Every structure is written in C-alpha cells, then in structure tokens.
Short mmCIF file of C-alpha atoms and ligand atoms in Angstrom, two decimals:
data_model
loop_
_atom_site.label_atom_id
_atom_site.label_comp_id
_atom_site.label_asym_id
_atom_site.label_seq_id
_atom_site.Cartn_x
_atom_site.Cartn_y
_atom_site.Cartn_z
CA MET A 25 88.36 105.10 129.40
CA ILE A 26 92.08 105.65 129.95
CA THR A 27 94.48 103.76 127.71
CA PHE A 28 98.17 103.08 128.15
CA TYR A 29 98.27 100.74 125.16
CA PRO A 30 101.45 101.29 123.13
CA GLY A 31 99.74 101.37 119.73
CA PRO A 32 97.15 102.12 118.67
CA SER A 33 97.40 104.44 121.60
CA LYS A 34 95.66 107.38 123.17
CA ILE A 35 94.75 110.01 120.60
CA TYR A 36 95.03 113.69 121.56
CA PRO A 37 91.49 114.70 122.65
CA GLU A 38 91.68 117.77 120.38
CA VAL A 39 91.63 115.39 117.40
CA ALA A 40 87.84 115.01 117.74
CA ALA A 41 87.36 118.67 116.82
CA TYR A 42 90.06 118.50 114.14
CA CYS A 43 88.15 115.65 112.44
CA GLN A 44 85.06 117.86 112.39
CA ASP A 45 87.11 120.76 111.01
CA ALA A 46 88.56 118.52 108.30
CA PHE A 47 85.08 117.51 107.26
CA SER A 48 83.70 121.07 107.32
CA SER A 49 86.63 122.49 105.39
CA GLY A 50 85.91 120.25 102.40
CA ILE A 51 89.56 119.10 102.14
CA LEU A 52 88.56 115.43 102.39
CA SER A 53 86.66 115.64 99.10
CA GLN A 54 89.42 117.47 97.24
CA ASN A 55 91.52 115.85 94.57
CA HIS A 56 95.07 115.05 95.69
CA ARG A 57 96.43 117.15 92.83
CA SER A 58 94.34 120.18 93.80
CA GLU A 59 95.80 123.45 95.06
CA ALA A 60 94.10 122.90 98.43
CA PHE A 61 95.72 119.49 98.93
CA MET A 62 99.13 120.72 97.80
CA THR A 63 98.94 123.54 100.34
CA LEU A 64 97.96 121.07 103.06
CA LEU A 65 100.84 118.70 102.27
CA ARG A 66 103.36 121.53 102.12
CA THR A 67 102.25 123.15 105.38
CA CYS A 68 102.02 119.77 107.14
CA ILE A 69 105.61 118.88 106.23
CA GLU A 70 106.82 122.37 107.22
CA VAL A 71 105.29 122.30 110.70
CA PHE A 72 106.30 118.65 111.21
CA LYS A 73 109.95 119.46 110.44
CA THR A 74 109.87 122.60 112.59
CA LYS A 75 108.36 121.00 115.68
CA LEU A 76 110.57 117.91 115.51
CA ASN A 77 113.75 119.91 114.70
CA ILE A 78 114.35 117.93 111.51
CA PRO A 79 117.22 119.45 109.48
CA MET A 80 116.20 121.49 106.42
CA SER A 81 118.05 119.14 104.07
CA TYR A 82 116.06 116.06 105.19
CA GLU A 83 112.98 115.14 103.14
CA VAL A 84 109.71 113.89 104.62
CA PHE A 85 107.35 111.47 102.86
CA PHE A 86 104.07 109.91 103.94
CA THR A 87 103.20 106.27 103.36
CA SER A 88 100.56 103.96 104.83
CA SER A 89 102.51 102.34 107.66
CA ALA A 90 105.92 101.72 109.21
CA THR A 91 105.78 98.21 107.79
CA GLU A 92 105.47 99.66 104.29
CA CYS A 93 108.54 101.82 105.04
CA TRP A 94 110.53 98.65 105.90
CA GLU A 95 109.80 97.36 102.40
CA ILE A 96 110.63 100.69 100.80
CA VAL A 97 114.05 100.56 102.49
CA SER A 98 114.78 97.15 100.92
CA GLN A 99 113.34 98.04 97.51
CA SER A 100 114.72 101.53 97.01
CA PHE A 101 117.98 101.69 98.98
CA VAL A 102 119.43 98.18 98.93
CA SER A 103 120.65 96.13 95.96
CA THR A 104 121.76 92.93 97.72
CA GLN A 105 122.19 93.16 101.48
CA SER A 106 120.99 95.06 104.49
CA HIS A 107 122.36 94.33 107.96
CA HIS A 108 120.01 94.33 110.94
CA ILE A 109 120.95 94.89 114.57
CA PHE A 110 118.03 94.05 116.83
CA ASN A 111 116.99 92.66 120.18
CA GLY A 112 113.25 92.09 119.87
CA ALA A 113 110.17 91.27 117.83
CA PHE A 114 109.85 94.40 115.69
CA GLY A 115 113.52 94.38 114.71
CA GLN A 116 113.20 90.66 113.93
CA LYS A 117 110.11 91.28 111.79
CA TRP A 118 111.91 93.98 109.81
CA PHE A 119 114.82 91.55 109.23
CA ASP A 120 112.36 88.85 108.09
CA TYR A 121 110.73 91.18 105.54
CA ALA A 122 114.15 92.30 104.30
CA LYS A 123 115.30 88.69 103.74
CA LYS A 124 112.28 88.04 101.53
CA ILE A 125 113.42 90.83 99.24
CA HIS A 126 117.19 90.34 99.59
CA PRO A 127 117.97 86.80 100.83
CA LEU A 128 121.60 87.78 101.56
CA SER A 129 120.54 90.24 104.24
CA SER A 130 122.24 89.57 107.57
CA GLY A 131 121.40 90.15 111.20
CA GLN A 132 122.83 90.36 114.70
CA LEU A 133 120.55 89.47 117.59
CA LEU A 134 121.46 91.20 120.85
CA ASP A 135 120.59 90.37 124.42
CA TYR A 136 117.76 92.78 125.22
CA GLN A 137 119.17 93.52 128.66
CA GLU A 138 122.46 94.77 127.26
CA LYS A 139 123.80 97.86 125.58
CA ILE A 140 125.38 97.37 122.14
CA THR A 141 129.13 97.37 122.57
CA ASN A 142 130.58 95.31 119.76
CA PHE A 143 129.37 95.11 116.21
CA SER A 144 130.22 92.76 113.40
CA ILE A 145 128.88 94.44 110.34
CA PRO A 146 129.71 92.69 107.06
CA GLU A 147 131.75 94.70 104.60
CA THR A 148 129.16 93.86 101.92
CA ALA A 149 126.16 95.29 103.78
CA GLU A 150 125.00 98.51 102.14
CA ILE A 151 122.85 99.71 104.96
CA ILE A 152 122.55 99.15 108.71
CA CYS A 153 118.99 98.79 110.08
CA LEU A 154 118.15 99.43 113.72
CA THR A 155 115.06 99.70 115.84
CA GLN A 156 115.73 102.65 118.13
CA ASN A 157 112.80 101.90 120.42
CA GLU A 158 111.86 98.21 120.58
CA THR A 159 108.19 98.35 121.53
CA SER A 160 107.98 94.60 122.22
CA ASN A 161 110.54 94.40 125.04
CA THR A 162 110.55 98.11 126.05
CA THR A 163 114.22 98.80 125.36
CA GLN A 164 115.95 101.58 123.51
CA LEU A 165 119.25 101.44 121.69
CA ASP A 166 121.90 104.11 121.76
CA LEU A 167 122.83 104.59 118.13
CA SER A 168 125.16 107.50 118.32
CA ILE A 169 128.43 105.57 117.91
CA LEU A 170 127.46 103.63 114.76
CA LYS A 171 127.70 106.62 112.47
CA ASN A 172 131.23 107.29 113.70
CA ILE A 173 132.38 103.70 113.19
CA TYR A 174 130.76 103.22 109.79
CA PRO A 175 130.58 106.69 108.28
CA GLU A 176 130.29 105.30 104.74
CA LYS A 177 127.25 103.11 105.35
CA LEU A 178 123.67 104.29 105.30
CA ILE A 179 121.80 103.89 108.58
CA ALA A 180 118.05 103.24 108.67
CA ILE A 181 116.26 103.62 112.00
CA ASP A 182 112.80 102.52 113.06
CA VAL A 183 111.45 105.13 115.48
CA THR A 184 107.79 104.08 115.32
CA SER A 185 107.26 104.21 119.07
CA SER A 186 109.51 107.17 119.88
CA LEU A 187 109.04 109.76 117.10
CA GLY A 188 107.15 112.67 118.62
CA GLY A 189 108.09 111.70 122.19
CA ILE A 190 111.83 112.10 122.40
CA GLU A 191 114.26 114.27 120.52
CA LEU A 192 116.21 112.30 117.92
CA ALA A 193 119.77 112.90 116.72
CA TRP A 194 118.86 113.27 113.05
CA GLU A 195 122.45 113.58 111.84
CA LYS A 196 123.13 110.04 113.16
CA GLY A 197 120.79 108.38 110.69
CA ASP A 198 119.92 108.60 107.00
CA ILE A 199 116.51 106.97 106.83
CA TRP A 200 114.02 107.26 109.67
CA LEU A 201 110.64 105.54 109.66
CA ALA A 202 107.58 105.61 111.89
CA SER A 203 103.80 105.61 111.95
CA ALA A 204 101.17 107.89 113.43
CA GLN A 205 99.33 105.69 115.95
CA LYS A 206 101.99 105.59 118.66
CA CYS A 207 103.96 108.51 120.04
CA LEU A 208 102.30 111.03 117.74
CA GLY A 209 98.89 110.51 119.33
CA LEU A 210 97.00 110.11 116.05
CA PRO A 211 94.83 107.45 114.40
CA SER A 212 96.55 104.63 112.49
CA GLY A 213 96.98 104.49 108.73
CA LEU A 214 99.77 107.01 108.16
CA GLY A 215 103.42 106.02 107.80
CA ILE A 216 106.29 108.50 107.87
CA LEU A 217 109.63 108.21 106.06
CA ILE A 218 112.38 110.78 106.58
CA CYS A 219 115.48 110.79 104.34
CA SER A 220 118.82 112.58 104.47
CA SER A 221 120.41 113.87 101.28
CA ARG A 222 122.83 110.92 101.42
CA ALA A 223 119.85 108.56 101.41
CA ILE A 224 118.32 110.36 98.42
CA HIS A 225 121.67 110.17 96.65
CA GLN A 226 121.78 106.39 97.22
CA ALA A 227 118.20 106.00 95.94
CA LYS A 228 119.18 107.85 92.77
CA ILE A 229 122.13 105.50 92.22
CA MET A 230 119.83 102.49 92.77
CA ASN A 231 117.25 104.08 90.48
CA ASP A 232 114.51 101.67 91.53
CA ARG A 233 111.21 102.54 89.89
CA ASN A 234 109.64 99.10 89.81
CA TYR A 235 107.02 99.51 92.51
CA TYR A 236 104.11 101.80 93.20
CA ASN A 237 105.99 102.80 96.34
CA SER A 238 109.49 103.15 94.91
CA LEU A 239 111.11 106.05 96.74
CA LEU A 240 111.98 108.02 93.61
CA PHE A 241 108.44 107.76 92.33
CA ILE A 242 107.07 108.91 95.69
CA ARG A 243 109.60 111.73 95.64
CA ASP A 244 108.74 112.92 92.11
CA ASN A 245 105.22 113.47 93.39
CA PHE A 246 106.16 114.96 96.77
CA ASN A 247 108.44 117.45 95.01
CA GLN A 248 105.23 118.97 93.68
CA TYR A 249 103.42 118.47 97.03
CA GLN A 250 101.37 115.72 95.43
CA THR A 251 101.23 112.00 96.14
CA HIS A 252 101.59 108.89 94.00
CA TYR A 253 98.20 107.53 95.06
CA THR A 254 95.14 108.93 96.77
CA PRO A 255 96.61 109.40 100.23
CA ASN A 256 95.22 109.39 103.74
CA ILE A 257 94.13 113.03 103.49
CA LEU A 258 92.47 112.95 106.90
CA GLY A 259 95.65 111.53 108.46
CA ILE A 260 97.78 114.26 106.90
CA TYR A 261 95.29 116.92 107.97
CA LEU A 262 95.26 115.64 111.56
CA LEU A 263 99.05 115.41 111.69
CA LYS A 264 99.28 119.03 110.61
CA ARG A 265 96.80 120.17 113.27
CA VAL A 266 98.47 118.16 116.03
CA MET A 267 101.91 119.45 115.04
CA GLU A 268 100.57 123.01 115.20
CA GLN A 269 99.21 122.29 118.67
CA VAL A 270 102.22 120.62 120.33
CA GLU A 271 105.30 122.26 121.80
CA ASN A 272 108.73 121.88 120.25
CA ILE A 273 110.13 118.34 120.67
CA LYS A 274 112.92 119.64 122.89
CA LYS A 275 110.36 120.56 125.51
CA ILE A 276 108.20 117.45 125.03
CA SER A 277 111.29 115.25 125.20
CA SER A 278 112.46 116.59 128.55
CA GLN A 279 108.96 116.12 130.02
CA ILE A 280 108.66 112.58 128.66
CA ILE A 281 112.11 111.57 129.89
CA GLN A 282 111.45 113.02 133.34
CA ARG A 283 108.09 111.22 133.56
CA ALA A 284 109.71 107.94 132.43
CA LEU A 285 112.45 108.21 135.07
CA ASP A 286 109.92 109.08 137.78
CA PHE A 287 107.71 106.17 136.78
CA TYR A 288 110.62 103.70 136.70
CA ASP A 289 111.62 104.93 140.12
CA TYR A 290 108.07 104.58 141.38
CA ILE A 291 107.71 100.99 140.14
CA GLU A 292 111.03 99.96 141.66
CA ASN A 293 110.63 101.71 145.00
CA GLU A 294 106.94 101.98 145.76
CA THR A 295 105.32 98.84 144.39
CA ASP A 296 105.98 95.13 144.67
CA LEU A 297 106.33 94.91 140.89
CA GLU A 298 109.53 94.64 138.87
CA LEU A 299 110.80 96.23 135.71
CA LEU A 300 111.12 94.00 132.67
CA VAL A 301 114.36 95.73 131.68
CA LYS A 302 116.91 95.48 134.48
CA ASN A 303 119.63 97.60 132.91
CA PRO A 304 118.73 101.31 133.27
CA GLU A 305 120.95 102.14 130.29
CA VAL A 306 118.69 100.34 127.82
CA ARG A 307 115.28 101.21 129.25
CA SER A 308 112.90 102.85 126.81
CA MET A 309 111.72 106.36 127.66
CA THR A 310 108.41 105.92 125.82
CA VAL A 311 107.26 102.36 126.61
CA VAL A 312 107.69 100.85 130.08
CA GLY A 313 107.64 97.09 130.67
CA ILE A 314 106.53 95.84 134.08
CA SER A 315 106.78 92.27 135.26
CA GLY A 316 105.47 90.22 138.14
CA SER A 317 104.06 86.81 138.99
CA LYS A 318 101.29 85.52 136.77
CA GLU A 319 98.78 85.96 139.60
CA LYS A 320 99.89 89.50 140.37
CA ILE A 321 99.71 90.56 136.71
CA GLN A 322 96.31 88.95 136.37
CA GLU A 323 95.07 90.76 139.46
CA ILE A 324 96.30 94.14 138.21
CA LYS A 325 94.74 93.64 134.80
CA HIS A 326 91.47 92.72 136.49
CA LYS A 327 91.51 95.82 138.70
CA ALA A 328 92.43 98.01 135.75
CA ALA A 329 89.55 96.65 133.68
CA LYS A 330 87.13 97.48 136.49
CA LYS A 331 88.36 101.07 136.50
CA ASN A 332 88.22 101.26 132.72
CA ILE A 333 91.99 101.58 132.44
CA ILE A 334 93.58 99.72 129.54
CA LEU A 335 97.13 98.45 130.06
CA GLY A 336 99.28 97.23 127.19
CA ASN A 337 99.52 93.44 127.09
CA GLY A 338 102.91 91.85 127.38
CA TYR A 339 104.37 90.96 124.01
CA GLY A 340 104.75 87.36 122.79
CA LYS A 341 106.30 85.10 125.43
CA TRP A 342 105.81 87.78 128.10
CA GLN A 343 102.05 87.87 127.56
CA ASP A 344 101.19 86.55 131.04
CA SER A 345 104.09 87.79 133.11
CA THR A 346 104.28 91.44 132.03
CA PHE A 347 102.32 94.43 130.86
CA ARG A 348 103.42 97.53 128.99
CA ILE A 349 102.70 101.19 129.65
CA ALA A 350 102.93 103.78 126.90
CA ASN A 351 104.57 106.99 128.08
CA PHE A 352 103.38 108.98 125.08
CA PRO A 353 102.84 112.76 125.11
CA ALA A 354 99.07 112.51 124.48
CA ILE A 355 98.70 110.81 127.88
CA ASN A 356 98.51 113.40 130.64
CA ASN A 357 100.05 113.44 134.11
CA ASN A 358 96.70 113.04 135.80
CA GLU A 359 96.22 109.74 133.96
CA PHE A 360 99.64 108.63 135.20
CA ASP A 361 98.61 109.51 138.76
CA GLN A 362 95.55 107.29 138.39
CA LEU A 363 97.75 104.50 137.07
CA LYS A 364 100.09 104.84 140.03
CA GLN A 365 97.16 104.62 142.43
CA LEU A 366 96.04 101.44 140.74
CA LEU A 367 99.48 99.87 140.93
CA GLN A 368 99.99 100.80 144.57
CA GLN A 369 96.92 99.02 145.90
C1 PLP B 219 104.14 99.33 115.80
C2 PLP B 219 105.50 99.19 115.26
C3 PLP B 219 105.73 98.92 113.90
C4 PLP B 219 104.62 98.67 112.92
O1 PLP B 219 103.89 99.82 112.66
P1 PLP B 219 102.73 99.77 111.55
O2 PLP B 219 102.28 101.18 111.42
O3 PLP B 219 101.68 98.85 112.09
O4 PLP B 219 103.31 99.22 110.31
C5 PLP B 219 107.05 98.86 113.48
N1 PLP B 219 108.07 99.04 114.32
C6 PLP B 219 107.89 99.30 115.63
C7 PLP B 219 109.07 99.52 116.51
C8 PLP B 219 106.60 99.39 116.14
O5 PLP B 219 106.42 99.66 117.44
#
C-alpha cells in the first residue's frame, strides 16, 4: 500500500523496528518519574530542537493532540480575547473552540485563493492565532509581516501539517502547535507545543493553574523532564528515534519545496487536472489539492484503489471534486513517480 493521505499519513518504515526496540528496551513499562523516562524526554527534546533548528530559548512540551494545544492556548495565554485569521476548516475549528472558552474572541475569514494583505486586528485581542498550513484547502499563509506590524501581541501558529517538512521562522511566532501523525511521519496521539520566552512570560502573568493541562503545570513537570500525567511514552520514544534518523530541517525543507514545485508543475502541464489553489503564492508546500470534474476524480480514485494507492479525500464541500496529496518527508520520490504515472493515464 502507498498512502498520500494528509493525516494520519505514511509512517517512516523504520518505525516498525523502533517499536520493537522500544518494547525490548523496557522503557514502555517504566514509571514516568523514573530516571530512564527523564533521560528519554530530555534527549528527545534536545534532538527535536536540534534537527528543527528551534532556538535554545524556546521550550518544547508534549500533549495528546494539536486540538488539545488549541485549548491550552485559550486557557493558559488568553484572559478575554484571541483573534483568529483563517481561510479554511482547521482555522475555523480553532476559532470555534476558542469562542467556547472566551466568547469575545474575534476572527477574520480570508479568501483562500488570496494572500493576506490587510489586517484588522482589534486592539483588545491579546493574541493572534493563525494556521500556517491549512490542510483542508491546501494553502499556506505567509506570516512574516505580522510580527513586524504587531510586535507587542503574542502570535500562536498551527503548523500541524508542516512541522517537520518545511523550515519555520521561529522568531516570527511565540506559540507553535502541531501533532505527530502528519509531516513528522509518526503514529497519532502525540501533540507538540513550542513556546518562546515571551509566551512563557505571558503564561506566568495569567497564572492559570485550573486545568490538568494548564501550561504552567505542564511546565513545572517538564522542567524536571517529567510529565503531568502518564504520557504517550511510545510516541515520545518514536519521535526521538525519527529525529535522530532524519536530516536537518534545512535540507528536508529544500527537498520538500522542490518536490512540491515539481509536482505542481507536473499537474498543471502534464495532466488534464487542475490545481485547487490557483494563486501560486498561497499554495501549500506540504499538501497539494487537485481538482477536476466529478467523473474524472471518481475515475482516478477508482484506478488508485486498484493499485493500492490511497489518495487524500477532498475536504468538506470539495469531497467529490478534489483530492489531496500529502507531500510529507516520509513519502519517497519513487512513490511520487508511481503517483505521477497514475495521474498521467
Ligand atoms: C490535523 C490538523 C489538526 C488536528 O490535529 P489533531 O492531532 O487531530 O488534534 C489541527 N490543525 C491542522 C492544521 C491539522 O491539519
């Protein structure tokens, strides 16, 4: 089977042996306050930060999912209002969760075919929330200017379907969140939250300690390389092994971007299919949306199924007229060649 599903997505094949190693090593039966676990957590965070070029001063925490991280943002960093800039379903969902916690939270819905050019961010918003890579409509947002326009506001960025695939400008955001089952090529059930020292400072001012997953409570434990509940030890172990295996993100990023550009070019010039995102400036580098007539899409899905190739379904209203292709690092070039063959026929 070959899968191009954008989450859960293809897992690095080496993970099969790492699971066996995890079992044999005994780490899975160790208490999460044991020396062995503390060493695992410390070394996992170290290699994760090194391979992804995360600044020393940023702190890394593990949770259960990206969705959980959305709630942590509202609970631990916001007292009355977050402001959400989004153009698709995941950004919308984040906004919806935020409003349940802080009803005054505000949002700006963008046209998914267009680059952000003008913002109207309320004075009263304490934090700006963005989805860098919108998995539902296969767009990516350029965030770099926000930090310059609003240097005093915290910026939280969902990078669930791009972390591990493209290099991120860490200094442009304060809170970054993701999960393991997309670009990182790992099984689901591990969320990742990355905080700048400004974010930690804000959490200390808020001083929220009301929830099992209040940031400061998580942090008290992580400061000792422990966790506030029995964590996904296997997930942390696998993340460490995969991070040891992969190249630095700079290298991965240039390969992923090149493969994305080649694939976009291929779809436009060598098939009778179209790209969902017309504007090259907002096309995602890690998830590609392809559109066509209902019949054509149906036919491709049928052919793919026969060859045991799984394509990502179109999201929501695009279910029948599009499909999505994950361009994640765990998927190899040979698999892309097979996909191209399929699409050419
Ligand atoms: C998949 C996805 C999520 C949700 O991730 P979970 O780990 O299921 O909580 C959030 N945001 C984006 C952009 C996603 O692609």
